[in-house]
Structure formats: C-alpha cells, structure tokens
Coordinates of C-alpha atoms in Angstrom, one line a residue:
Chain A
M1 CA 13.5 4.4 -7.7
K2 CA 13.2 7.6 -5.6
H3 CA 14.6 6.1 -2.4
R4 CA 17.5 3.7 -1.9
F5 CA 17.4 1.4 1.1
C6 CA 19.4 -1.4 2.8
P7 CA 18.0 -4.8 1.7
G8 CA 19.0 -6.4 5.0
Y9 CA 19.8 -10.0 5.6
D10 CA 18.1 -12.0 2.9
D11 CA 21.2 -13.5 1.3
P12 CA 23.6 -16.1 2.7
P13 CA 25.6 -16.2 4.9
F14 CA 23.9 -13.2 6.5
D15 CA 20.5 -14.8 6.7
D16 CA 21.9 -17.4 9.0
L17 CA 23.9 -14.9 11.0
A18 CA 20.9 -12.7 11.5
G19 CA 18.8 -15.7 12.4
D20 CA 21.2 -17.4 14.8
Y21 CA 22.8 -14.8 17.1
P22 CA 24.0 -15.2 20.7
G23 CA 21.5 -14.5 23.5
E24 CA 21.8 -13.7 27.2
D25 CA 23.8 -16.9 27.9
V26 CA 26.6 -15.3 25.9
Y27 CA 25.9 -11.6 26.5
P28 CA 24.9 -11.3 30.2
A29 CA 22.1 -8.9 30.9
E30 CA 24.0 -7.2 33.7
D31 CA 26.6 -5.9 31.3
F32 CA 24.7 -5.7 28.0
R33 CA 21.3 -4.2 27.0
T34 CA 20.2 -7.4 25.4
E35 CA 16.6 -6.3 25.8
W36 CA 16.9 -3.9 22.8
G37 CA 17.9 -6.8 20.5
P38 CA 21.0 -7.4 18.5
I39 CA 22.0 -4.7 15.9
F40 CA 24.1 -6.3 13.2
H41 CA 25.7 -3.9 10.8
R42 CA 25.5 -0.9 8.5
G43 CA 26.6 -0.7 4.8
R44 CA 27.3 -3.1 2.0
L45 CA 26.9 -6.9 2.4
D46 CA 27.2 -7.6 -1.3
G47 CA 30.9 -7.7 -1.6
S48 CA 31.3 -4.2 -2.8
A49 CA 32.7 -2.7 0.4
R50 CA 36.3 -1.4 0.1
V51 CA 36.8 -0.7 3.8
L52 CA 35.5 -2.4 6.9
I53 CA 34.9 -0.4 10.1
L54 CA 34.8 -2.3 13.4
G55 CA 33.1 -0.2 16.0
Q56 CA 32.3 -0.9 19.6
D57 CA 28.6 -1.2 20.5
P58 CA 25.2 0.3 19.5
A59 CA 23.4 3.0 21.4
T60 CA 20.1 4.8 21.4
H61 CA 19.7 5.8 17.7
E62 CA 20.9 2.4 16.6
S63 CA 18.2 0.7 18.8
I64 CA 15.6 2.5 16.7
T65 CA 17.0 2.4 13.2
R66 CA 18.3 -1.2 13.6
R67 CA 21.6 -0.3 12.0
I68 CA 24.9 0.5 13.7
L69 CA 26.8 3.8 13.9
V70 CA 24.0 6.1 12.9
G71 CA 24.2 8.5 15.8
E72 CA 26.9 11.1 16.4
A73 CA 29.8 8.5 16.5
G74 CA 28.6 7.2 13.1
Q75 CA 28.4 10.7 11.6
R76 CA 31.9 11.4 12.6
V77 CA 33.0 8.1 11.0
Q78 CA 31.0 9.0 7.9
G79 CA 32.9 12.2 7.7
L80 CA 36.2 10.3 8.0
L81 CA 35.1 8.1 5.1
A82 CA 34.2 11.2 3.1
R83 CA 37.8 12.4 3.5
L84 CA 38.9 9.1 1.9
G85 CA 36.5 9.6 -1.0
V86 CA 34.3 6.8 0.2
T87 CA 30.6 7.5 0.2
T88 CA 28.9 4.1 0.3
S89 CA 31.5 1.4 -0.4
Y90 CA 32.0 0.4 3.2
V91 CA 30.6 -2.1 5.7
M92 CA 30.5 -1.6 9.5
I93 CA 30.0 -4.1 12.3
N94 CA 30.5 -3.7 16.0
T95 CA 32.7 -5.5 18.6
F96 CA 29.5 -6.2 20.6
L97 CA 26.1 -7.1 19.2
F98 CA 24.4 -5.4 22.1
S99 CA 24.8 -2.1 23.8
V100 CA 27.3 -2.2 26.7
Y101 CA 25.6 -1.4 30.0
G102 CA 27.9 0.3 32.5
Q103 CA 31.4 1.5 32.3
S104 CA 33.4 -1.7 32.5
G105 CA 31.2 -4.2 30.8
G106 CA 33.1 -4.0 27.5
N107 CA 36.5 -4.6 29.2
R108 CA 35.0 -7.5 31.2
H109 CA 33.9 -9.4 28.1
I110 CA 36.4 -8.5 25.4
K111 CA 38.1 -11.9 25.7
D112 CA 34.9 -14.0 25.9
S113 CA 35.3 -16.8 23.4
A114 CA 31.6 -17.2 22.5
I115 CA 31.3 -13.5 21.8
A116 CA 34.4 -13.7 19.6
A117 CA 33.2 -16.8 17.8
Y118 CA 30.1 -15.1 16.5
R119 CA 31.9 -11.9 15.7
N120 CA 34.5 -13.8 13.8
Q121 CA 31.8 -15.5 11.7
W122 CA 30.8 -11.9 10.6
L123 CA 34.4 -11.0 10.0
D124 CA 35.0 -14.2 7.9
A125 CA 31.8 -13.4 5.9
L126 CA 33.0 -9.9 5.1
L127 CA 36.7 -10.3 4.8
V128 CA 37.2 -13.8 3.5
R129 CA 35.5 -14.1 0.1
D130 CA 36.8 -16.4 -2.6
E131 CA 34.9 -14.8 -5.5
P132 CA 34.8 -12.3 -6.8
E133 CA 38.2 -10.9 -6.0
P134 CA 37.6 -9.2 -2.6
A135 CA 37.1 -5.4 -3.0
L136 CA 37.8 -5.0 0.7
C137 CA 41.4 -3.8 1.3
A138 CA 41.4 -1.9 4.6
V139 CA 40.1 -2.2 8.1
I140 CA 39.5 0.6 10.5
T141 CA 39.1 -0.2 14.2
L142 CA 37.4 2.3 16.5
G143 CA 38.8 2.2 20.0
S144 CA 40.9 -0.3 22.0
L145 CA 38.2 -3.0 22.3
A146 CA 37.6 -3.1 18.5
K147 CA 41.4 -3.2 18.0
S148 CA 41.6 -6.2 20.4
A149 CA 38.6 -7.9 18.7
Y150 CA 40.2 -7.4 15.3
H151 CA 43.6 -8.8 16.4
G152 CA 41.7 -11.8 17.8
W153 CA 40.2 -12.5 14.4
A154 CA 43.5 -11.8 12.6
T155 CA 45.2 -14.7 14.5
T156 CA 42.6 -17.0 13.0
R157 CA 43.2 -15.8 9.4
P158 CA 46.8 -14.6 9.3
D159 CA 47.1 -14.8 5.5
R160 CA 44.1 -12.7 4.8
A161 CA 44.9 -10.3 7.6
A162 CA 48.4 -9.7 6.2
A163 CA 46.8 -8.5 2.9
L164 CA 44.6 -5.9 4.7
H165 CA 45.7 -2.4 5.6
L166 CA 44.9 -1.8 9.2
A167 CA 44.2 1.6 10.8
T168 CA 43.6 1.4 14.6
L169 CA 41.9 4.7 15.4
K170 CA 40.7 6.2 18.6
H171 CA 37.0 5.8 19.1
P172 CA 34.9 8.7 17.6
T173 CA 33.4 9.5 21.0
Y174 CA 36.8 9.2 22.8
P175 CA 36.6 13.0 23.6
E176 CA 33.3 12.6 25.5
S177 CA 34.2 9.4 27.3
A178 CA 37.8 10.4 28.2
S179 CA 36.8 13.8 29.5
A180 CA 33.9 12.3 31.5
K181 CA 36.4 10.1 33.3
G182 CA 38.4 13.2 34.2
G183 CA 42.1 14.0 33.7
I184 CA 41.6 15.5 30.3
T185 CA 39.3 18.3 29.1
L186 CA 36.8 17.8 26.3
A187 CA 38.8 20.2 24.1
A188 CA 42.1 18.5 24.7
A189 CA 40.6 15.0 24.1
T190 CA 38.9 16.3 20.9
A191 CA 42.3 17.6 19.7
A192 CA 43.9 14.3 20.5
L193 CA 41.2 12.4 18.6
L194 CA 41.6 14.5 15.5
E195 CA 45.4 14.3 15.6
D196 CA 45.1 10.6 15.8
W197 CA 42.7 10.4 12.9
N198 CA 44.9 12.8 10.9
A199 CA 47.8 10.5 11.4
H200 CA 45.9 7.6 9.8
L201 CA 44.5 9.5 6.7
A202 CA 47.5 9.1 4.4
G203 CA 47.9 5.3 5.0
L204 CA 44.2 4.8 4.4
R205 CA 44.2 6.9 1.2
D206 CA 47.1 4.8 0.0
H207 CA 45.1 1.6 0.3
V208 CA 41.4 2.5 -0.3
P209 CA 40.4 3.3 -3.9
P210 CA 38.1 6.3 -3.7
E211 CA 34.7 6.3 -5.3
A212 CA 34.3 10.1 -5.0
P213 CA 36.8 13.0 -4.9
V214 CA 39.1 12.6 -1.8
I215 CA 38.7 15.6 0.6
D216 CA 42.4 16.3 0.9
K217 CA 42.3 18.3 4.1
P218 CA 43.4 17.4 7.6
Y219 CA 41.2 17.8 10.6
G220 CA 41.7 20.9 12.8
D221 CA 42.0 20.7 16.5
T222 CA 38.3 21.1 17.0
W223 CA 35.3 19.8 15.0
Q224 CA 34.7 22.0 12.0
D225 CA 31.7 22.4 9.7
G226 CA 31.6 19.4 7.4
D227 CA 33.5 17.1 9.7
L228 CA 30.3 15.3 10.4
V229 CA 28.4 13.7 7.5
A230 CA 24.8 12.5 7.4
I231 CA 24.2 8.8 7.1
P232 CA 23.2 7.9 3.5
E233 CA 19.6 6.7 3.0
V234 CA 20.9 3.5 1.3
D235 CA 22.2 2.3 4.7
L236 CA 18.8 2.4 6.4
P237 CA 15.8 0.0 6.1
A238 CA 13.1 0.6 3.6
G239 CA 10.8 3.5 4.4
A240 CA 13.1 5.0 7.0
P241 CA 12.0 8.6 8.0
S242 CA 14.4 11.1 6.5
W243 CA 15.4 12.5 9.9
W244 CA 16.9 9.1 10.8
T245 CA 19.9 10.4 8.7
S246 CA 19.9 13.7 10.5
L247 CA 23.0 15.3 12.2
E248 CA 20.8 16.4 15.0
G249 CA 20.2 13.9 17.8
W250 CA 16.7 12.5 18.1
A251 CA 16.8 9.5 20.5
Q252 CA 17.5 9.6 24.2
R253 CA 17.2 7.4 27.2
T254 CA 14.5 8.8 29.4
G255 CA 12.8 7.5 32.6
T256 CA 12.8 8.8 36.1
T257 CA 14.6 6.0 37.7
A258 CA 17.7 4.0 36.6
Q259 CA 15.4 1.0 36.1
L260 CA 13.0 2.9 33.9
K261 CA 15.8 4.6 32.1
R262 CA 17.1 1.2 31.0
A263 CA 13.6 0.4 29.8
T264 CA 12.9 3.6 27.8
I265 CA 14.0 5.5 24.7
T266 CA 12.2 8.6 23.6
V267 CA 12.3 9.5 19.9
T268 CA 11.7 13.2 19.2
I269 CA 11.8 14.3 15.6
P270 CA 14.4 17.1 15.2
A271 CA 12.9 20.6 15.0
A272 CA 14.2 21.1 11.5
A273 CA 12.2 18.0 10.3
R274 CA 8.9 19.1 11.9
T275 CA 7.7 20.3 8.5
W276 CA 4.0 19.8 9.1
P277 CA 1.6 22.8 9.4
P278 CA 2.0 24.3 12.9
I279 CA -0.4 22.8 15.4
G280 CA -2.1 25.0 18.0
D281 CA -2.6 23.7 21.5
Chain B
M1 CA 18.2 -20.9 12.8
K2 CA 17.0 -19.9 16.2
H3 CA 15.1 -16.8 15.1
R4 CA 12.9 -16.3 12.1
F5 CA 12.6 -12.8 10.6
C6 CA 10.9 -10.9 7.8
P7 CA 13.3 -10.6 4.9
G8 CA 11.8 -7.3 3.8
Y9 CA 11.7 -5.9 0.3
D10 CA 14.6 -7.3 -1.6
D11 CA 12.7 -9.1 -4.3
P12 CA 10.7 -7.6 -7.2
P13 CA 8.2 -6.1 -7.4
F14 CA 8.5 -5.1 -3.8
D15 CA 11.9 -3.6 -4.1
D16 CA 10.5 -1.0 -6.5
L17 CA 7.4 -0.5 -4.4
A18 CA 9.5 0.1 -1.3
G19 CA 11.9 2.4 -3.2
D20 CA 9.3 4.5 -5.0
Y21 CA 6.5 5.5 -2.7
P22 CA 4.3 8.6 -2.6
G23 CA 5.5 11.6 -0.6
E24 CA 3.8 14.7 0.8
D25 CA 2.6 15.8 -2.6
V26 CA 0.3 12.8 -2.5
Y27 CA -0.2 12.4 1.3
P28 CA -0.6 16.0 2.6
A29 CA 1.2 16.5 5.9
E30 CA -1.8 18.2 7.5
D31 CA -3.7 14.9 7.3
F32 CA -1.0 12.3 7.5
R33 CA 2.0 11.7 9.7
T34 CA 4.4 11.5 6.7
E35 CA 7.2 12.4 9.1
W36 CA 7.3 8.9 10.5
G37 CA 7.9 7.4 7.0
P38 CA 5.8 4.9 5.1
I39 CA 5.1 1.5 6.6
F40 CA 4.4 -1.0 4.0
H41 CA 3.2 -4.4 5.1
R42 CA 3.3 -7.3 7.5
G43 CA 3.5 -11.0 6.5
R44 CA 4.4 -13.1 3.5
L45 CA 5.5 -11.5 0.2
D46 CA 6.6 -14.8 -1.3
G47 CA 3.3 -15.9 -2.8
S48 CA 2.5 -18.2 0.1
A49 CA -0.2 -16.0 1.7
R50 CA -3.7 -17.5 1.7
V51 CA -5.5 -14.5 2.9
L52 CA -4.9 -10.7 2.5
I53 CA -5.9 -8.3 5.2
L54 CA -6.4 -4.7 4.2
G55 CA -6.2 -2.5 7.3
Q56 CA -6.5 1.3 7.6
D57 CA -3.3 3.1 8.7
P58 CA -0.3 2.5 11.0
A59 CA 0.1 3.9 14.5
T60 CA 2.8 4.2 17.2
H61 CA 4.0 0.6 17.5
E62 CA 4.2 0.3 13.7
S63 CA 6.3 3.5 13.5
I64 CA 9.0 1.7 15.6
T65 CA 8.7 -1.9 14.2
R66 CA 8.4 -0.7 10.6
R67 CA 5.7 -3.4 10.0
I68 CA 1.9 -2.7 10.1
L69 CA -0.8 -4.1 12.5
V70 CA 1.6 -5.0 15.3
G71 CA -0.2 -3.1 18.1
E72 CA -3.5 -4.0 19.7
A73 CA -5.5 -3.8 16.5
G74 CA -3.0 -6.2 14.9
Q75 CA -3.1 -8.6 17.9
R76 CA -6.9 -8.7 17.5
V77 CA -6.5 -9.6 13.8
Q78 CA -3.9 -12.2 14.7
G79 CA -6.5 -13.8 17.0
L80 CA -9.1 -13.8 14.2
L81 CA -6.6 -15.5 11.9
A82 CA -5.9 -18.1 14.6
R83 CA -9.6 -18.9 14.7
L84 CA -9.3 -19.7 10.9
G85 CA -6.3 -21.9 11.6
V86 CA -4.0 -19.4 9.9
T87 CA -0.8 -18.7 11.8
T88 CA 1.7 -17.2 9.3
S89 CA 0.2 -17.6 5.8
Y90 CA -1.2 -14.1 5.4
V91 CA -0.1 -10.8 4.1
M92 CA -1.4 -7.4 5.4
I93 CA -1.2 -3.9 3.8
N94 CA -3.0 -0.7 4.8
T95 CA -5.3 1.6 3.0
F96 CA -3.0 4.4 3.9
L97 CA 0.8 4.2 3.8
F98 CA 1.1 6.8 6.6
S99 CA -0.7 7.3 9.9
V100 CA -3.8 9.4 9.6
Y101 CA -3.6 12.7 11.6
G102 CA -6.9 13.9 13.0
Q103 CA -10.4 12.4 12.9
S104 CA -11.4 13.1 9.3
G105 CA -8.2 12.8 7.3
G106 CA -8.9 9.3 6.2
N107 CA -12.4 10.2 4.9
R108 CA -11.1 13.2 3.1
H109 CA -8.5 11.2 1.1
I110 CA -10.2 7.9 0.5
K111 CA -11.0 8.8 -3.1
D112 CA -7.6 10.3 -3.9
S113 CA -6.5 8.8 -7.2
A114 CA -2.7 9.0 -6.5
I115 CA -3.1 7.3 -3.2
A116 CA -5.2 4.6 -4.8
A117 CA -2.8 4.2 -7.7
Y118 CA 0.1 3.2 -5.4
R119 CA -2.1 1.1 -3.2
N120 CA -3.4 -0.8 -6.3
Q121 CA 0.2 -1.5 -7.3
W122 CA 0.5 -3.4 -4.0
L123 CA -2.8 -5.2 -4.4
D124 CA -1.8 -6.2 -8.0
A125 CA 1.5 -7.5 -6.7
L126 CA -0.2 -9.5 -4.0
L127 CA -3.4 -10.6 -5.7
V128 CA -2.6 -10.9 -9.3
R129 CA 0.1 -13.5 -9.8
D130 CA 0.4 -15.7 -12.9
E131 CA 2.6 -18.3 -11.4
P132 CA 2.5 -20.4 -9.4
E133 CA -1.2 -20.8 -9.0
P134 CA -2.1 -18.1 -6.5
A135 CA -2.5 -19.4 -3.0
L136 CA -4.4 -16.3 -2.0
C137 CA -8.1 -17.0 -1.9
A138 CA -9.7 -14.5 0.5
V139 CA -9.5 -10.8 1.4
I140 CA -10.5 -9.3 4.8
T141 CA -11.1 -5.6 4.9
L142 CA -10.9 -3.8 8.3
G143 CA -13.3 -0.9 8.5
S144 CA -15.2 1.2 5.9
L145 CA -12.2 2.9 4.4
A146 CA -10.5 -0.4 3.7
K147 CA -13.7 -1.8 2.2
S148 CA -13.9 1.3 -0.1
A149 CA -10.2 0.9 -1.1
Y150 CA -10.7 -2.7 -1.9
H151 CA -13.7 -2.1 -4.0
G152 CA -11.8 0.6 -5.9
W153 CA -9.1 -2.0 -6.8
A154 CA -11.8 -4.7 -7.6
T155 CA -13.2 -2.5 -10.4
T156 CA -9.8 -2.5 -12.0
R157 CA -9.5 -6.3 -11.8
P158 CA -13.0 -7.7 -11.9
D159 CA -12.1 -11.2 -13.0
R160 CA -9.5 -11.7 -10.2
A161 CA -11.8 -10.1 -7.7
A162 CA -14.7 -12.4 -8.6
A163 CA -12.5 -15.4 -7.7
L164 CA -11.7 -14.0 -4.2
H165 CA -13.8 -14.5 -1.1
L166 CA -14.4 -11.1 0.5
A167 CA -15.1 -10.5 4.1
T168 CA -15.7 -6.8 5.0
L169 CA -15.2 -6.6 8.8
K170 CA -15.6 -3.8 11.3
H171 CA -12.2 -2.4 12.1
P172 CA -10.6 -4.1 15.2
T173 CA -10.5 -0.8 17.1
Y174 CA -14.1 0.1 16.2
P175 CA -15.1 -0.3 19.8
E176 CA -12.6 2.4 21.0
S177 CA -13.2 4.8 18.1
A178 CA -17.0 4.5 18.1
S179 CA -17.4 4.9 21.9
A180 CA -15.0 7.8 21.8
K181 CA -17.3 9.6 19.4
G182 CA -20.2 9.0 21.7
G183 CA -23.6 7.4 21.2
I184 CA -22.5 3.9 22.0
T185 CA -20.7 2.5 25.0
L186 CA -17.4 0.7 24.8
A187 CA -19.1 -2.5 25.9
A188 CA -21.8 -2.3 23.4
A189 CA -19.4 -1.4 20.6
T190 CA -17.2 -4.3 21.6
A191 CA -20.1 -6.7 21.5
A192 CA -21.1 -5.3 18.1
L193 CA -17.6 -5.8 16.7
L194 CA -17.4 -9.4 18.0
E195 CA -20.9 -10.2 16.6
D196 CA -19.7 -8.8 13.2
W197 CA -16.6 -10.9 13.3
N198 CA -18.5 -14.0 14.3
A199 CA -20.8 -13.5 11.3
H200 CA -17.8 -13.7 8.9
L201 CA -16.0 -16.7 10.5
A202 CA -17.9 -19.5 8.6
G203 CA -17.5 -17.9 5.2
L204 CA -13.8 -17.4 5.8
R205 CA -13.3 -20.9 7.0
D206 CA -15.1 -22.2 3.9
H207 CA -12.5 -20.4 1.7
V208 CA -9.2 -20.3 3.5
P209 CA -7.4 -23.6 3.8
P210 CA -6.1 -23.8 7.4
E211 CA -2.4 -24.4 8.2
A212 CA -3.1 -25.3 11.9
P213 CA -6.1 -26.6 13.7
V214 CA -9.1 -24.2 13.3
I215 CA -10.3 -22.8 16.6
D216 CA -13.9 -23.6 16.1
K217 CA -15.3 -21.3 18.8
P218 CA -17.2 -18.0 18.3
Y219 CA -16.3 -14.8 20.0
G220 CA -18.2 -13.9 23.2
D221 CA -19.7 -10.4 23.7
T222 CA -16.5 -9.2 25.4
W223 CA -12.8 -9.9 24.8
Q224 CA -11.8 -13.2 26.3
D225 CA -8.4 -14.7 27.2
G226 CA -6.9 -15.9 24.0
D227 CA -8.8 -13.6 21.7
L228 CA -5.6 -11.5 21.2
V229 CA -2.6 -13.4 19.8
A230 CA 1.0 -12.2 19.8
I231 CA 2.6 -11.2 16.5
P232 CA 4.9 -13.9 15.3
E233 CA 8.6 -13.2 15.2
V234 CA 8.8 -14.1 11.5
D235 CA 6.8 -11.0 10.7
L236 CA 9.3 -8.6 12.2
P237 CA 12.7 -7.4 10.9
A238 CA 15.9 -9.3 11.8
G239 CA 17.0 -8.7 15.4
A240 CA 13.7 -7.4 16.6
P241 CA 13.5 -7.3 20.4
S242 CA 11.2 -10.1 21.7
W243 CA 8.8 -7.6 23.4
W244 CA 8.0 -6.1 20.0
T245 CA 5.6 -9.1 19.7
S246 CA 4.2 -8.4 23.2
L247 CA 0.5 -8.2 24.0
E248 CA 1.3 -5.3 26.3
G249 CA 1.5 -1.8 24.8
W250 CA 5.0 -0.3 24.7
A251 CA 4.9 2.8 22.4
Q252 CA 3.0 6.0 23.0
R253 CA 2.9 9.5 21.8
T254 CA 4.2 11.8 24.5
G255 CA 5.1 15.5 24.4
T256 CA 3.7 18.3 26.5
T257 CA 2.1 20.3 23.6
A258 CA 0.2 19.1 20.5
Q259 CA 3.2 20.1 18.4
L260 CA 5.7 18.1 20.5
K261 CA 3.2 15.2 20.7
R262 CA 3.2 14.9 17.0
A263 CA 7.0 14.8 17.1
T264 CA 7.5 12.3 19.8
I265 CA 7.1 8.6 20.5
T266 CA 8.3 7.1 23.8
V267 CA 9.2 3.4 23.8
T268 CA 9.0 1.7 27.2
I269 CA 9.9 -2.0 27.4
P270 CA 6.9 -3.8 29.1
A271 CA 7.5 -4.6 32.7
A272 CA 7.4 -8.4 32.0
A273 CA 10.3 -8.0 29.6
R274 CA 12.5 -6.1 32.0
T275 CA 14.4 -9.3 32.8
W276 CA 17.8 -7.6 33.6
P277 CA 19.1 -7.7 37.2
P278 CA 17.3 -5.0 39.2
I279 CA 19.0 -1.6 39.2
G280 CA 19.2 0.5 42.3
D281 CA 18.8 4.3 42.0

C-alpha cells in the first residue's frame, strides 16, 4: 500500500448519517451554502480517535476535498494536535454541516433544534460507544459556536460528558475574523489566539495519550515555522491529489458579482506542485 | 436513507487497488495530468454490475467528483445504458487512470506494459470472480484505445473473455474530437457516432438482462431530447452536491497561460442550481 486514504462512510452508523442529512428545510439557503453539499468529517471513524475536534463550518478547500478542516484553519489545528503527540488518532466534525453564508448566519442558527438533533447523532456515534472501551478521552471545541453546540450535546449525555476532558479554544481563524471586524489588530488577535491555545496545552496533554513524541514547546506570540502542519493523506478520499494536503492555499471563491461568487470556486494547483515539464504559450 | 452514495474503495481487492496505483514513473507528466490524481471508476464494485464500460481517460468534471464519466461523455453513455434498460447495474473504468495531456499522449502509451498491468488488475477484479456466479456478461469499449486495452486483457484471460459479449463502440465524444481534427463536420461525425451505437444496440440487448424497461428506440442522426441521461446520485461520493449529476457543464479549465490552464479548474454551479435567494451586488 503506497497511499493511505479515508475509507469514508461505508460502516454503520455513518452510512445512515451520510445518507440522511438535513437539507434546506433545516439549513436555510440564505444563511448556509447548501448548494456545495454537506461535508461531514475528517479523521477516524473506526473508534480509534483519542480526541474529538468540533469545528465551525466548512469553506472553499473543504468543498473540493469533501473533508472538513483541510484549509488553513485545519492546518493550524493539525499543528496543535502535533504538539499533543497526536498525528492521526483524532476525529473532527463541524457545528454546521454547510458553510455559513454571511456574518451572522451562524449565530442566528446555533440554537436550531433540527440542526442540533443531527449534529448530536454524530456526537453520539463518536462519543458514546459501548465496545470496545472508548479511546476518545478529550474534546476540543473551536470558537464560541462549537462550544455552545458541544454544551447542547453534553446536557443530553451528562454521564459521558463528565468523563471527557473539555478544552474550549478560540477558533483557529479568530485572528483574521476578529481583526476584520475592527477593534483589534491581526497581530494582537494572533497573539491572543496563541496565548489561549497555550493555556489549554497542559490540560490536553494530561488527558490525551500521545501516539508520537509530544512537541513540548509553547506557541510564540506570532505563527512560527512548524506551527502549521499538513493534513495527512489518510484523512482524504482515495486518489486525492498530493497538493490537497498542501500548506499553500489552492481554492478560492471567484466570480465578478456576489451572485457569481457564491456559485464559483476556482482550484489552482500551488506553484510548488506544478511539477510537469514547463509549457510554452 | 434519503440519499444514496458510492461507498468507494473500502472492500478488497479495491482497497489495495486504490492504495497502490502507478505514479509518474509509469504515467509520464508530459503526457498525463498526474497532478489531478488518479480517478478510478464509477458504478458498482459489489459484483452486481451486468455490463462493464471501458472508457478512455478522465477530464475536468471527473477531477472534481473523483468518479469517471460524469461529464458530457458520461451522460451520453448513461443514455446508452438507459436504452438497454440498465440504470445502475454497471461499472466503468478507464483505459488511463489520469487525464491525457495533448493530442497524441494516449496513442503513445497504449502499449505501455506497466499501465496495462495495473489496468488488468482492475479488469481481473471486475470480470474474473469465482463467486457468486458473475453477473457481468457484456463489455462496452469506448473508442479505439479502450478497444485495444480490452483486447490486451482478453489475451491474458481468453476463457473468461470468450464468455463475454463485446461491443466496441465509437467514443462518445468522437463527434467533437473528429470534427476538431478536420475532414468531417460535427454533424456528420455525430450521425456516424449514433449510427455506430445503433448498430450495437441489438447485440447488447441480447446479452444484458435489463433492470428497467428497455427503451426500444434507435438514435436519430442528431442528439435528441432524452439521449443524455443524468448520472445517478448513487454513483457519486457521499454528500455530493446535486448539480454534480447535472446535464449542464459546470467545470472548465481556466487560466490565462497554457501553464496556468494546466493548473486550474473553475467550478461554477449551473444557473438552474443557483436556488439561493438572489444576492445584490
């Protein structure tokens, strides 16, 4: 086997979850990009995950790879996991199955019961396993909506929730979103994010058994070389191009009007992966 | 289950085939778009396929959906299968795992033994099954390269090949490729394709047990309404956007230079699928 890949949703209960997901009656199209389809997860569905990451919603790269948290946010999370000595023993789902459209769509729907009901089916499938003994011992939430979503599930399964270590982190793209809103610079928001993540490292290391050497080093107050880690091939579908794991961005929303921009994603192979013989024009 | 999806490559021998595929040492990057990754198949891998379609190579839409023959060529083939009363009981693989780059790349590599060796592993996996009794009773090749590839396999498995009905059809985009080369108009080449396909319908109907009513109607000398059929959802990965099955094109190579064009695919949701509330600019 030269390439490892994510086997997808062939086994129960994930076959049913991937076959019967909420549509536009639950996720209104004015607030969610339902047109790009649901994107369910990334990581292990076979019970071997030691930590669950609950993210917010998918974006451009995820709409192409059909797995969540593969763009820059995901690479920052992958780097956090590496600091815990976790390389592949995780599973990630999002608060929302579809990409949020607009600034406030997420806040508007965080309490929707039908959205929560489906999300809780996933959380039950991942967190409540009778056999074998659950390997999963910690939950990381990314951002306030994920934290709220997790607490919603925890009230339905208080005994299981009590046995899980919970780390409620700032969202990996908090620096960009907070500074775009104004009132804080990108540099200050980055430092705040990294300070927040540092504060959670010790607790996570106490609860998550590492599978690789722990990187026992705190974050600085800016992103450093090595803080972002490439997505492993085993998280992506069979035959995934190698640059889908790249640290360079390769998918963006294009289109000359807002209407066309919602309809369009342009995929451009990163320069470093253009390894074919040069083409003259 | 509201949505059906293709479970992918979880079961043997397809897990090994999807994990261990030839790279640029076998498929040279000057003649194949290896950078978009291999695209393996479309259809049933569970032994229920009644007919195998051997196509040529994947293109833009296939690079996004990660399944072969989903663009216009695939929709023409889906229409041919509908005429046989076959709606989902088929399996399709290509002669080449990667998209051919340039006019003559396919001809140049049709006899490559390493390319054939891997392709023959797939043909063995699909055509040579001991149990249960193989459902697969006919092979359709699309174009001369696929015909040549099939004959190459048949010499390795003469007994099995003798038991299979073979229909060697013109490639579904023969009209476009032949007229682009000159010497024949698009209209004449279309008529020639449809005449060729008509000539094979009776033989195929004699050998392939239908699963739905046979459409007992020959093609005309131009494409008619209903000749193209949408790809069924069950052929696509879990969570596929509905417009991935669309009869309208939605993926094209863009980029302002030949180099950038090789690096770029732009995905634009078809107008009919832009069902979100209109967005002002």
